[in-house]
Structure formats: structure tokens, C-alpha cells
mmCIF file with all atom_site columns, C-alpha atoms in Angstrom:
data_model
loop_
_atom_site.group_PDB
_atom_site.id
_atom_site.type_symbol
_atom_site.label_atom_id
_atom_site.label_alt_id
_atom_site.label_comp_id
_atom_site.label_asym_id
_atom_site.label_entity_id
_atom_site.label_seq_id
_atom_site.pdbx_PDB_ins_code
_atom_site.Cartn_x
_atom_site.Cartn_y
_atom_site.Cartn_z
_atom_site.occupancy
_atom_site.B_iso_or_equiv
_atom_site.pdbx_formal_charge
_atom_site.auth_seq_id
_atom_site.auth_comp_id
_atom_site.auth_asym_id
_atom_site.auth_atom_id
_atom_site.pdbx_PDB_model_num
ATOM 1   C CA . MET U 1 1   ? 8.593   -60.660 66.316 1.00 0.00 ? 1   MET U CA 1
ATOM 2   C CA . SER U 1 2   ? 9.932   -57.110 67.703 1.00 0.00 ? 2   SER U CA 1
ATOM 3   C CA . GLN U 1 3   ? 10.191  -55.533 63.676 1.00 0.00 ? 3   GLN U CA 1
ATOM 4   C CA . LEU U 1 4   ? 7.661   -57.502 61.230 1.00 0.00 ? 4   LEU U CA 1
ATOM 5   C CA . LEU U 1 5   ? 7.864   -57.059 57.448 1.00 0.00 ? 5   LEU U CA 1
ATOM 6   C CA . ARG U 1 6   ? 4.927   -55.842 56.129 1.00 0.00 ? 6   ARG U CA 1
ATOM 7   C CA . VAL U 1 7   ? 2.514   -55.680 52.719 1.00 0.00 ? 7   VAL U CA 1
ATOM 8   C CA . GLN U 1 8   ? -0.317  -53.757 52.627 1.00 0.00 ? 8   GLN U CA 1
ATOM 9   C CA . ASN U 1 9   ? -3.996  -52.560 50.585 1.00 0.00 ? 9   ASN U CA 1
ATOM 10  C CA . PHE U 1 10  ? -1.534  -54.270 47.574 1.00 0.00 ? 10  PHE U CA 1
ATOM 11  C CA . THR U 1 11  ? -4.452  -55.196 45.364 1.00 0.00 ? 11  THR U CA 1
ATOM 12  C CA . ILE U 1 12  ? -5.165  -58.034 42.869 1.00 0.00 ? 12  ILE U CA 1
ATOM 13  C CA . SER U 1 13  ? -8.015  -58.737 40.126 1.00 0.00 ? 13  SER U CA 1
ATOM 14  C CA . SER U 1 14  ? -9.300  -61.796 41.326 1.00 0.00 ? 14  SER U CA 1
ATOM 15  C CA . ASP U 1 15  ? -7.675  -63.990 38.846 1.00 0.00 ? 15  ASP U CA 1
ATOM 16  C CA . GLY U 1 16  ? -4.727  -62.754 40.873 1.00 0.00 ? 16  GLY U CA 1
ATOM 17  C CA . VAL U 1 17  ? -2.709  -59.661 38.400 1.00 0.00 ? 17  VAL U CA 1
ATOM 18  C CA . ALA U 1 18  ? -1.950  -56.580 39.663 1.00 0.00 ? 18  ALA U CA 1
ATOM 19  C CA . CYS U 1 19  ? 0.073   -55.045 36.122 1.00 0.00 ? 19  CYS U CA 1
ATOM 20  C CA . GLY U 1 20  ? 0.486   -56.024 33.048 1.00 0.00 ? 20  GLY U CA 1
ATOM 21  C CA . GLU U 1 21  ? 4.006   -57.034 30.860 1.00 0.00 ? 21  GLU U CA 1
ATOM 22  C CA . ASN U 1 22  ? 4.083   -54.064 29.297 1.00 0.00 ? 22  ASN U CA 1
ATOM 23  C CA . GLN U 1 23  ? 4.951   -51.319 31.670 1.00 0.00 ? 23  GLN U CA 1
ATOM 24  C CA . THR U 1 24  ? 5.922   -47.770 30.443 1.00 0.00 ? 24  THR U CA 1
ATOM 25  C CA . PHE U 1 25  ? 6.232   -44.247 30.931 1.00 0.00 ? 25  PHE U CA 1
ATOM 26  C CA . GLU U 1 26  ? 3.058   -43.421 30.065 1.00 0.00 ? 26  GLU U CA 1
ATOM 27  C CA . SER U 1 27  ? 1.551   -46.689 31.529 1.00 0.00 ? 27  SER U CA 1
ATOM 28  C CA . PRO U 1 28  ? 2.749   -47.900 34.879 1.00 0.00 ? 28  PRO U CA 1
ATOM 29  C CA . PHE U 1 29  ? 1.012   -50.285 36.320 1.00 0.00 ? 29  PHE U CA 1
ATOM 30  C CA . GLY U 1 30  ? 1.238   -51.931 32.087 1.00 0.00 ? 30  GLY U CA 1
ATOM 31  C CA . LEU U 1 31  ? -2.311  -52.499 32.081 1.00 0.00 ? 31  LEU U CA 1
ATOM 32  C CA . ASP U 1 32  ? -6.259  -50.068 33.605 1.00 0.00 ? 32  ASP U CA 1
ATOM 33  C CA . PRO U 1 33  ? -6.129  -50.048 36.868 1.00 0.00 ? 33  PRO U CA 1
ATOM 34  C CA . GLY U 1 34  ? -8.405  -48.243 37.893 1.00 0.00 ? 34  GLY U CA 1
ATOM 35  C CA . GLU U 1 35  ? -11.692 -50.461 38.025 1.00 0.00 ? 35  GLU U CA 1
ATOM 36  C CA . MET U 1 36  ? -9.250  -52.698 40.295 1.00 0.00 ? 36  MET U CA 1
ATOM 37  C CA . LEU U 1 37  ? -7.936  -49.651 42.655 1.00 0.00 ? 37  LEU U CA 1
ATOM 38  C CA . SER U 1 38  ? -10.985 -48.033 43.171 1.00 0.00 ? 38  SER U CA 1
ATOM 39  C CA . TRP U 1 39  ? -12.442 -48.998 46.339 1.00 0.00 ? 39  TRP U CA 1
ATOM 40  C CA . ALA U 1 40  ? -8.768  -47.724 47.507 1.00 0.00 ? 40  ALA U CA 1
ATOM 41  C CA . GLY U 1 41  ? -9.862  -44.143 45.342 1.00 0.00 ? 41  GLY U CA 1
ATOM 42  C CA . ALA U 1 42  ? -13.103 -43.652 46.791 1.00 0.00 ? 42  ALA U CA 1
ATOM 43  C CA . THR U 1 43  ? -13.042 -43.703 50.870 1.00 0.00 ? 43  THR U CA 1
ATOM 44  C CA . ALA U 1 44  ? -12.376 -40.718 52.399 1.00 0.00 ? 44  ALA U CA 1
ATOM 45  C CA . SER U 1 45  ? -8.381  -40.919 53.863 1.00 0.00 ? 45  SER U CA 1
ATOM 46  C CA . TRP U 1 46  ? -7.237  -41.602 50.395 1.00 0.00 ? 46  TRP U CA 1
ATOM 47  C CA . ALA U 1 47  ? -4.229  -39.512 50.113 1.00 0.00 ? 47  ALA U CA 1
ATOM 48  C CA . MET U 1 48  ? -5.161  -38.205 46.751 1.00 0.00 ? 48  MET U CA 1
ATOM 49  C CA . ARG U 1 49  ? -8.645  -36.857 47.877 1.00 0.00 ? 49  ARG U CA 1
ATOM 50  C CA . THR U 1 50  ? -9.149  -33.721 47.067 1.00 0.00 ? 50  THR U CA 1
ATOM 51  C CA . ASP U 1 51  ? -12.415 -32.826 48.410 1.00 0.00 ? 51  ASP U CA 1
ATOM 52  C CA . SER U 1 52  ? -14.338 -33.715 51.567 1.00 0.00 ? 52  SER U CA 1
ATOM 53  C CA . GLY U 1 53  ? -16.077 -36.978 50.449 1.00 0.00 ? 53  GLY U CA 1
ATOM 54  C CA . GLY U 1 54  ? -15.624 -39.975 50.967 1.00 0.00 ? 54  GLY U CA 1
ATOM 55  C CA . SER U 1 55  ? -16.652 -43.806 52.545 1.00 0.00 ? 55  SER U CA 1
ATOM 56  C CA . ARG U 1 56  ? -15.638 -44.896 56.207 1.00 0.00 ? 56  ARG U CA 1
ATOM 57  C CA . GLY U 1 57  ? -15.561 -48.071 57.472 1.00 0.00 ? 57  GLY U CA 1
ATOM 58  C CA . LEU U 1 58  ? -13.375 -51.607 56.499 1.00 0.00 ? 58  LEU U CA 1
ATOM 59  C CA . ASP U 1 59  ? -12.003 -49.754 52.918 1.00 0.00 ? 59  ASP U CA 1
ATOM 60  C CA . ASP U 1 60  ? -11.316 -46.101 54.412 1.00 0.00 ? 60  ASP U CA 1
ATOM 61  C CA . TYR U 1 61  ? -9.339  -48.051 57.826 1.00 0.00 ? 61  TYR U CA 1
ATOM 62  C CA . PHE U 1 62  ? -6.988  -50.251 55.826 1.00 0.00 ? 62  PHE U CA 1
ATOM 63  C CA . ILE U 1 63  ? -6.774  -46.717 53.637 1.00 0.00 ? 63  ILE U CA 1
ATOM 64  C CA . ARG U 1 64  ? -5.874  -45.303 57.393 1.00 0.00 ? 64  ARG U CA 1
ATOM 65  C CA . ASP U 1 65  ? -3.590  -47.676 57.916 1.00 0.00 ? 65  ASP U CA 1
ATOM 66  C CA . PHE U 1 66  ? -1.014  -47.957 55.106 1.00 0.00 ? 66  PHE U CA 1
ATOM 67  C CA . SER U 1 67  ? 1.482   -45.422 57.548 1.00 0.00 ? 67  SER U CA 1
ATOM 68  C CA . HIS U 1 68  ? 1.207   -46.866 60.855 1.00 0.00 ? 68  HIS U CA 1
ATOM 69  C CA . ASN U 1 69  ? 4.003   -48.486 62.342 1.00 0.00 ? 69  ASN U CA 1
ATOM 70  C CA . ILE U 1 70  ? 6.015   -48.171 59.253 1.00 0.00 ? 70  ILE U CA 1
ATOM 71  C CA . GLY U 1 71  ? 9.710   -46.758 58.900 1.00 0.00 ? 71  GLY U CA 1
ATOM 72  C CA . ALA U 1 72  ? 10.995  -48.184 56.184 1.00 0.00 ? 72  ALA U CA 1
ATOM 73  C CA . GLU U 1 73  ? 9.980   -49.473 52.538 1.00 0.00 ? 73  GLU U CA 1
ATOM 74  C CA . ILE U 1 74  ? 10.959  -52.161 50.037 1.00 0.00 ? 74  ILE U CA 1
ATOM 75  C CA . MET U 1 75  ? 10.029  -51.755 46.395 1.00 0.00 ? 75  MET U CA 1
ATOM 76  C CA . GLY U 1 76  ? 11.558  -52.967 43.054 1.00 0.00 ? 76  GLY U CA 1
ATOM 77  C CA . ARG U 1 77  ? 13.369  -51.415 40.186 1.00 0.00 ? 77  ARG U CA 1
ATOM 78  C CA . ASN U 1 78  ? 10.356  -51.262 37.960 1.00 0.00 ? 78  ASN U CA 1
ATOM 79  C CA . LYS U 1 79  ? 7.040   -49.541 40.593 1.00 0.00 ? 79  LYS U CA 1
ATOM 80  C CA . PHE U 1 80  ? 10.232  -47.675 41.278 1.00 0.00 ? 80  PHE U CA 1
ATOM 81  C CA . GLY U 1 81  ? 10.273  -47.178 37.114 1.00 0.00 ? 81  GLY U CA 1
ATOM 82  C CA . PRO U 1 82  ? 10.164  -47.581 33.502 1.00 0.00 ? 82  PRO U CA 1
ATOM 83  C CA . GLN U 1 83  ? 13.917  -47.600 32.751 1.00 0.00 ? 83  GLN U CA 1
ATOM 84  C CA . ARG U 1 84  ? 15.422  -51.448 33.082 1.00 0.00 ? 84  ARG U CA 1
ATOM 85  C CA . GLY U 1 85  ? 18.772  -52.512 32.526 1.00 0.00 ? 85  GLY U CA 1
ATOM 86  C CA . PRO U 1 86  ? 21.730  -49.391 33.637 1.00 0.00 ? 86  PRO U CA 1
ATOM 87  C CA . TRP U 1 87  ? 20.991  -45.856 34.014 1.00 0.00 ? 87  TRP U CA 1
ATOM 88  C CA . GLU U 1 88  ? 20.473  -43.636 30.928 1.00 0.00 ? 88  GLU U CA 1
ATOM 89  C CA . ASN U 1 89  ? 18.566  -41.160 32.574 1.00 0.00 ? 89  ASN U CA 1
ATOM 90  C CA . LEU U 1 90  ? 19.906  -40.238 36.247 1.00 0.00 ? 90  LEU U CA 1
ATOM 91  C CA . ASP U 1 91  ? 17.206  -37.087 36.460 1.00 0.00 ? 91  ASP U CA 1
ATOM 92  C CA . TRP U 1 92  ? 14.423  -39.191 36.596 1.00 0.00 ? 92  TRP U CA 1
ATOM 93  C CA . ASP U 1 93  ? 13.697  -40.084 40.908 1.00 0.00 ? 93  ASP U CA 1
ATOM 94  C CA . GLY U 1 94  ? 10.536  -41.713 40.488 1.00 0.00 ? 94  GLY U CA 1
ATOM 95  C CA . TRP U 1 95  ? 6.419   -41.037 39.840 1.00 0.00 ? 95  TRP U CA 1
ATOM 96  C CA . TRP U 1 96  ? 5.765   -39.010 42.017 1.00 0.00 ? 96  TRP U CA 1
ATOM 97  C CA . GLY U 1 97  ? 7.391   -36.152 41.595 1.00 0.00 ? 97  GLY U CA 1
ATOM 98  C CA . GLU U 1 98  ? 8.483   -33.741 44.551 1.00 0.00 ? 98  GLU U CA 1
ATOM 99  C CA . GLU U 1 99  ? 7.208   -34.941 47.793 1.00 0.00 ? 99  GLU U CA 1
ATOM 100 C CA . PRO U 1 100 ? 6.776   -38.628 47.413 1.00 0.00 ? 100 PRO U CA 1
ATOM 101 C CA . PRO U 1 101 ? 3.524   -39.832 50.113 1.00 0.00 ? 101 PRO U CA 1
ATOM 102 C CA . PHE U 1 102 ? 5.954   -42.939 51.800 1.00 0.00 ? 102 PHE U CA 1
ATOM 103 C CA . HIS U 1 103 ? 8.077   -40.284 54.102 1.00 0.00 ? 103 HIS U CA 1
ATOM 104 C CA . THR U 1 104 ? 10.647  -42.531 55.060 1.00 0.00 ? 104 THR U CA 1
ATOM 105 C CA . PRO U 1 105 ? 13.780  -43.992 53.578 1.00 0.00 ? 105 PRO U CA 1
ATOM 106 C CA . VAL U 1 106 ? 12.672  -46.442 50.268 1.00 0.00 ? 106 VAL U CA 1
ATOM 107 C CA . PHE U 1 107 ? 15.275  -49.352 49.410 1.00 0.00 ? 107 PHE U CA 1
ATOM 108 C CA . VAL U 1 108 ? 14.748  -50.240 46.061 1.00 0.00 ? 108 VAL U CA 1
ATOM 109 C CA . ALA U 1 109 ? 15.893  -53.378 45.032 1.00 0.00 ? 109 ALA U CA 1
ATOM 110 C CA . THR U 1 110 ? 17.882  -53.173 41.256 1.00 0.00 ? 110 THR U CA 1
ATOM 111 C CA . HIS U 1 111 ? 21.157  -55.275 38.982 1.00 0.00 ? 111 HIS U CA 1
ATOM 112 C CA . HIS U 1 112 ? 22.655  -51.228 39.365 1.00 0.00 ? 112 HIS U CA 1
ATOM 113 C CA . PRO U 1 113 ? 22.625  -49.125 41.769 1.00 0.00 ? 113 PRO U CA 1
ATOM 114 C CA . ARG U 1 114 ? 23.163  -45.523 42.017 1.00 0.00 ? 114 ARG U CA 1
ATOM 115 C CA . PRO U 1 115 ? 23.505  -42.734 44.085 1.00 0.00 ? 115 PRO U CA 1
ATOM 116 C CA . SER U 1 116 ? 20.366  -42.084 46.576 1.00 0.00 ? 116 SER U CA 1
ATOM 117 C CA . ILE U 1 117 ? 17.437  -39.569 45.629 1.00 0.00 ? 117 ILE U CA 1
ATOM 118 C CA . ALA U 1 118 ? 15.842  -37.484 48.157 1.00 0.00 ? 118 ALA U CA 1
ATOM 119 C CA . ARG U 1 119 ? 12.844  -35.695 47.375 1.00 0.00 ? 119 ARG U CA 1
ATOM 120 C CA . GLY U 1 120 ? 10.674  -34.216 50.367 1.00 0.00 ? 120 GLY U CA 1
ATOM 121 C CA . GLU U 1 121 ? 10.471  -36.547 53.399 1.00 0.00 ? 121 GLU U CA 1
ATOM 122 C CA . THR U 1 122 ? 11.644  -39.523 51.314 1.00 0.00 ? 122 THR U CA 1
ATOM 123 C CA . THR U 1 123 ? 15.182  -40.965 50.335 1.00 0.00 ? 123 THR U CA 1
ATOM 124 C CA . PHE U 1 124 ? 14.984  -43.861 47.212 1.00 0.00 ? 124 PHE U CA 1
ATOM 125 C CA . HIS U 1 125 ? 18.484  -46.111 48.004 1.00 0.00 ? 125 HIS U CA 1
ATOM 126 C CA . PHE U 1 126 ? 19.274  -48.096 45.321 1.00 0.00 ? 126 PHE U CA 1
ATOM 127 C CA . VAL U 1 127 ? 20.593  -51.299 46.764 1.00 0.00 ? 127 VAL U CA 1
ATOM 128 C CA . ASP U 1 128 ? 21.841  -54.541 44.307 1.00 0.00 ? 128 ASP U CA 1
ATOM 129 C CA . GLY U 1 129 ? 21.249  -57.940 47.282 1.00 0.00 ? 129 GLY U CA 1
ATOM 130 C CA . ASP U 1 130 ? 19.312  -60.762 48.110 1.00 0.00 ? 130 ASP U CA 1
ATOM 131 C CA . PRO U 1 131 ? 15.652  -60.027 49.879 1.00 0.00 ? 131 PRO U CA 1
ATOM 132 C CA . ALA U 1 132 ? 17.791  -61.304 53.398 1.00 0.00 ? 132 ALA U CA 1
ATOM 133 C CA . THR U 1 133 ? 20.809  -58.446 52.466 1.00 0.00 ? 133 THR U CA 1
ATOM 134 C CA . ILE U 1 134 ? 17.982  -55.594 51.737 1.00 0.00 ? 134 ILE U CA 1
ATOM 135 C CA . LEU U 1 135 ? 15.516  -56.292 53.955 1.00 0.00 ? 135 LEU U CA 1
ATOM 136 C CA . GLU U 1 136 ? 18.515  -56.351 56.777 1.00 0.00 ? 136 GLU U CA 1
ATOM 137 C CA . GLN U 1 137 ? 18.689  -52.717 55.423 1.00 0.00 ? 137 GLN U CA 1
ATOM 138 C CA . ALA U 1 138 ? 15.758  -51.469 55.573 1.00 0.00 ? 138 ALA U CA 1
ATOM 139 C CA . LYS U 1 139 ? 15.209  -52.484 59.407 1.00 0.00 ? 139 LYS U CA 1
ATOM 140 C CA . GLU U 1 140 ? 17.981  -50.842 60.422 1.00 0.00 ? 140 GLU U CA 1
ATOM 141 C CA . ALA U 1 141 ? 16.859  -47.311 58.732 1.00 0.00 ? 141 ALA U CA 1
ATOM 142 C CA . ALA U 1 142 ? 13.387  -47.803 60.297 1.00 0.00 ? 142 ALA U CA 1
ATOM 143 C CA . GLN U 1 143 ? 15.345  -47.758 64.085 1.00 0.00 ? 143 GLN U CA 1
ATOM 144 C CA . GLY U 1 144 ? 12.855  -50.258 65.387 1.00 0.00 ? 144 GLY U CA 1
ATOM 145 C CA . LYS U 1 145 ? 9.792   -49.903 63.756 1.00 0.00 ? 145 LYS U CA 1
ATOM 146 C CA . ASP U 1 146 ? 8.063   -52.382 60.425 1.00 0.00 ? 146 ASP U CA 1
ATOM 147 C CA . VAL U 1 147 ? 9.045   -52.356 56.899 1.00 0.00 ? 147 VAL U CA 1
ATOM 148 C CA . ARG U 1 148 ? 6.336   -52.227 54.336 1.00 0.00 ? 148 ARG U CA 1
ATOM 149 C CA . LEU U 1 149 ? 7.218   -54.477 51.408 1.00 0.00 ? 149 LEU U CA 1
ATOM 150 C CA . GLY U 1 150 ? 5.575   -52.399 48.916 1.00 0.00 ? 150 GLY U CA 1
ATOM 151 C CA . GLY U 1 151 ? 5.351   -54.301 45.930 1.00 0.00 ? 151 GLY U CA 1
ATOM 152 C CA . GLY U 1 152 ? 5.882   -54.985 42.757 1.00 0.00 ? 152 GLY U CA 1
ATOM 153 C CA . ILE U 1 153 ? 4.532   -58.081 42.608 1.00 0.00 ? 153 ILE U CA 1
ATOM 154 C CA . THR U 1 154 ? 8.143   -59.944 41.428 1.00 0.00 ? 154 THR U CA 1
ATOM 155 C CA . THR U 1 155 ? 9.497   -57.910 44.296 1.00 0.00 ? 155 THR U CA 1
ATOM 156 C CA . ILE U 1 156 ? 6.801   -59.844 46.396 1.00 0.00 ? 156 ILE U CA 1
ATOM 157 C CA . ARG U 1 157 ? 6.622   -63.192 45.193 1.00 0.00 ? 157 ARG U CA 1
ATOM 158 C CA . GLU U 1 158 ? 10.968  -63.258 45.709 1.00 0.00 ? 158 GLU U CA 1
ATOM 159 C CA . PHE U 1 159 ? 10.319  -61.936 49.912 1.00 0.00 ? 159 PHE U CA 1
ATOM 160 C CA . LEU U 1 160 ? 7.608   -64.453 49.744 1.00 0.00 ? 160 LEU U CA 1
ATOM 161 C CA . ASP U 1 161 ? 10.158  -67.758 47.995 1.00 0.00 ? 161 ASP U CA 1
ATOM 162 C CA . ALA U 1 162 ? 12.149  -66.470 50.509 1.00 0.00 ? 162 ALA U CA 1
ATOM 163 C CA . ASP U 1 163 ? 10.340  -66.414 53.519 1.00 0.00 ? 163 ASP U CA 1
ATOM 164 C CA . LEU U 1 164 ? 11.023  -63.597 54.884 1.00 0.00 ? 164 LEU U CA 1
ATOM 165 C CA . VAL U 1 165 ? 7.132   -61.828 54.850 1.00 0.00 ? 165 VAL U CA 1
ATOM 166 C CA . ASP U 1 166 ? 5.599   -62.123 58.303 1.00 0.00 ? 166 ASP U CA 1
ATOM 167 C CA . THR U 1 167 ? 2.176   -59.699 57.834 1.00 0.00 ? 167 THR U CA 1
ATOM 168 C CA . MET U 1 168 ? -0.413  -59.713 53.640 1.00 0.00 ? 168 MET U CA 1
ATOM 169 C CA . HIS U 1 169 ? -3.072  -57.358 53.660 1.00 0.00 ? 169 HIS U CA 1
ATOM 170 C CA . VAL U 1 170 ? -4.108  -58.193 50.036 1.00 0.00 ? 170 VAL U CA 1
ATOM 171 C CA . ALA U 1 171 ? -7.565  -56.659 48.805 1.00 0.00 ? 171 ALA U CA 1
ATOM 172 C CA . VAL U 1 172 ? -9.206  -59.025 45.513 1.00 0.00 ? 172 VAL U CA 1
ATOM 173 C CA . SER U 1 173 ? -10.806 -57.158 42.925 1.00 0.00 ? 173 SER U CA 1
ATOM 174 C CA . PRO U 1 174 ? -14.027 -58.980 41.569 1.00 0.00 ? 174 PRO U CA 1
ATOM 175 C CA . ILE U 1 175 ? -12.517 -58.343 37.927 1.00 0.00 ? 175 ILE U CA 1
ATOM 176 C CA . THR U 1 176 ? -10.089 -59.916 35.964 1.00 0.00 ? 176 THR U CA 1
ATOM 177 C CA . PHE U 1 177 ? -7.444  -58.795 33.522 1.00 0.00 ? 177 PHE U CA 1
ATOM 178 C CA . GLY U 1 178 ? -6.533  -63.043 32.116 1.00 0.00 ? 178 GLY U CA 1
ATOM 179 C CA . THR U 1 179 ? -3.246  -61.719 31.404 1.00 0.00 ? 179 THR U CA 1
ATOM 180 C CA . GLY U 1 180 ? -0.192  -60.064 33.172 1.00 0.00 ? 180 GLY U CA 1
ATOM 181 C CA . LEU U 1 181 ? 1.756   -60.422 36.561 1.00 0.00 ? 181 LEU U CA 1
ATOM 182 C CA . ARG U 1 182 ? -0.026  -63.195 39.038 1.00 0.00 ? 182 ARG U CA 1
ATOM 183 C CA . LEU U 1 183 ? 1.095   -63.138 42.532 1.00 0.00 ? 183 LEU U CA 1
ATOM 184 C CA . TRP U 1 184 ? -1.114  -66.505 43.166 1.00 0.00 ? 184 TRP U CA 1
ATOM 185 C CA . GLU U 1 185 ? -2.642  -68.859 41.332 1.00 0.00 ? 185 GLU U CA 1
ATOM 186 C CA . THR U 1 186 ? -4.722  -69.206 44.169 1.00 0.00 ? 186 THR U CA 1
ATOM 187 C CA . PRO U 1 187 ? -4.364  -67.721 48.154 1.00 0.00 ? 187 PRO U CA 1
ATOM 188 C CA . ASP U 1 188 ? -4.559  -71.657 49.260 1.00 0.00 ? 188 ASP U CA 1
ATOM 189 C CA . GLU U 1 189 ? -1.016  -71.829 47.929 1.00 0.00 ? 189 GLU U CA 1
ATOM 190 C CA . LEU U 1 190 ? 0.522   -69.354 51.384 1.00 0.00 ? 190 LEU U CA 1
ATOM 191 C CA . LEU U 1 191 ? -1.492  -71.639 53.524 1.00 0.00 ? 191 LEU U CA 1
ATOM 192 C CA . ASP U 1 192 ? 1.345   -73.979 54.635 1.00 0.00 ? 192 ASP U CA 1
ATOM 193 C CA . ARG U 1 193 ? 2.607   -70.894 55.845 1.00 0.00 ? 193 ARG U CA 1
ATOM 194 C CA . PHE U 1 194 ? 0.353   -68.104 57.147 1.00 0.00 ? 194 PHE U CA 1
ATOM 195 C CA . HIS U 1 195 ? -3.246  -68.686 58.240 1.00 0.00 ? 195 HIS U CA 1
ATOM 196 C CA . LEU U 1 196 ? -5.587  -66.325 56.367 1.00 0.00 ? 196 LEU U CA 1
ATOM 197 C CA . GLU U 1 197 ? -8.721  -64.684 57.173 1.00 0.00 ? 197 GLU U CA 1
ATOM 198 C CA . THR U 1 198 ? -11.355 -63.308 53.861 1.00 0.00 ? 198 THR U CA 1
ATOM 199 C CA . VAL U 1 199 ? -13.328 -60.530 54.997 1.00 0.00 ? 199 VAL U CA 1
ATOM 200 C CA . PRO U 1 200 ? -15.849 -59.180 51.920 1.00 0.00 ? 200 PRO U CA 1
ATOM 201 C CA . SER U 1 201 ? -16.770 -55.294 51.660 1.00 0.00 ? 201 SER U CA 1
ATOM 202 C CA . PRO U 1 202 ? -19.045 -53.488 50.924 1.00 0.00 ? 202 PRO U CA 1
ATOM 203 C CA . SER U 1 203 ? -17.568 -52.160 48.144 1.00 0.00 ? 203 SER U CA 1
ATOM 204 C CA . GLY U 1 204 ? -17.065 -54.925 46.551 1.00 0.00 ? 204 GLY U CA 1
ATOM 205 C CA . VAL U 1 205 ? -12.742 -56.138 47.703 1.00 0.00 ? 205 VAL U CA 1
ATOM 206 C CA . THR U 1 206 ? -12.318 -59.159 49.374 1.00 0.00 ? 206 THR U CA 1
ATOM 207 C CA . HIS U 1 207 ? -9.588  -57.720 52.282 1.00 0.00 ? 207 HIS U CA 1
ATOM 208 C CA . HIS U 1 208 ? -7.468  -60.573 52.524 1.00 0.00 ? 208 HIS U CA 1
ATOM 209 C CA . LEU U 1 209 ? -4.982  -61.026 55.939 1.00 0.00 ? 209 LEU U CA 1
ATOM 210 C CA . PHE U 1 210 ? -2.205  -62.853 56.308 1.00 0.00 ? 210 PHE U CA 1
ATOM 211 C CA . TRP U 1 211 ? 0.364   -63.182 59.309 1.00 0.00 ? 211 TRP U CA 1
ATOM 212 C CA . ARG U 1 212 ? 2.795   -66.338 59.846 1.00 0.00 ? 212 ARG U CA 1
ATOM 213 C CA . LYS U 1 213 ? 2.269   -69.552 61.579 1.00 0.00 ? 213 LYS U CA 1
#
């Protein structure tokens, strides 16, 4: 496979939850993700780190690998922002300010397209289509590099259901939320299509590595 569709560093709770059902501008995840994502924020390579500290080792390796050979990203509209339905505020340009962390074309899956937005090295394209069509657009924009499937939960599930995902790295945090949007009830659900290796980290998360059979 010359170009892969990859899920990277996607973090969920031990009961499969990655976000709540009531996302707002003030609460992008719909729940408090701090403890769930603490493994990433503790690494030396965390993009928002402002000091020279942080851990090295397994967790840091996955954070460093986040952008390796990535030429485009696909995300769902809910990851881009909290608005629903027709766009009421075209001034809204995402959670990430003037320099988003992607540095590639980003294809935002939505039933309500709008003009593209360029911010720094990132351009957001708003596209309406089935997963295969959106992936074809992203691969063309990636110019031979891989495409990252950034989330959220609903978008990843749609691409999994369409059998388009090639590899996944899912970090499972040792916390539970009880309610919310789930990636799975158990990772065994994916074993008909994927190989799986699990690697525990000293931070407490368990890294789940999937690759297509």
C-alpha cells in the first residue's frame, strides 16, 4: 500500500469513551479530558510544552511520530468546532488559532460545505461526501504521503465501517467515564480485520496497535 489511512495517538478511556455527547465552545470534548490525555502532555515532545522537561521513552516516541509522513488529515465537523447545521458564523475558524498544529491540508467532513480557510501552513477544506470520496480527495492532496484520520469518534467509526482504515494507534487510559461516545465496547470487535498488539506504558496507558490483515 503506497498511501495509508492512519489513526494516531487517539486516546480513549478504559470503557472506550473519547468524548461526551454535549460538546460546547467552552467544553470541546464534552467532558474533562485532562486525566485521560495526561500521558501525552507529560512527554518531552508534546507540542504545547513550554519548558524543557517532560518524559522520554515509549509515550514520547508516539508523540514524536504524530506527523511522520503525513500529507493530509481528515476530521469530522465536530472536531473542527461546536456549530451544528448550516454555518451561522463564517468567522469561526476552528479551535487552533492562527497556527493550527496540522501543517497540511485538512478535509473536514460536513453536510454543509463552506469556503476553505487557510491558517498558517494549514488549509481546511469543507467537503460533503461518503468516506471513500473524501479519502480519495485527501490522498490526492497528500501527494504520495499518508493520510491521518484525526477523529472524532463518529468519523473514525464511519471510516472503520467502510473498511478504509489501514493502521490505528489507540492509547487506552486507565480511567472510566461511564457515559459518552465510544470507539468500541471491546477492541476484540476489530480482530476480524486487524492484527493487534498491546503495549503497556509506565504512564499507565496501554497502547493498542492495529494493522490490517
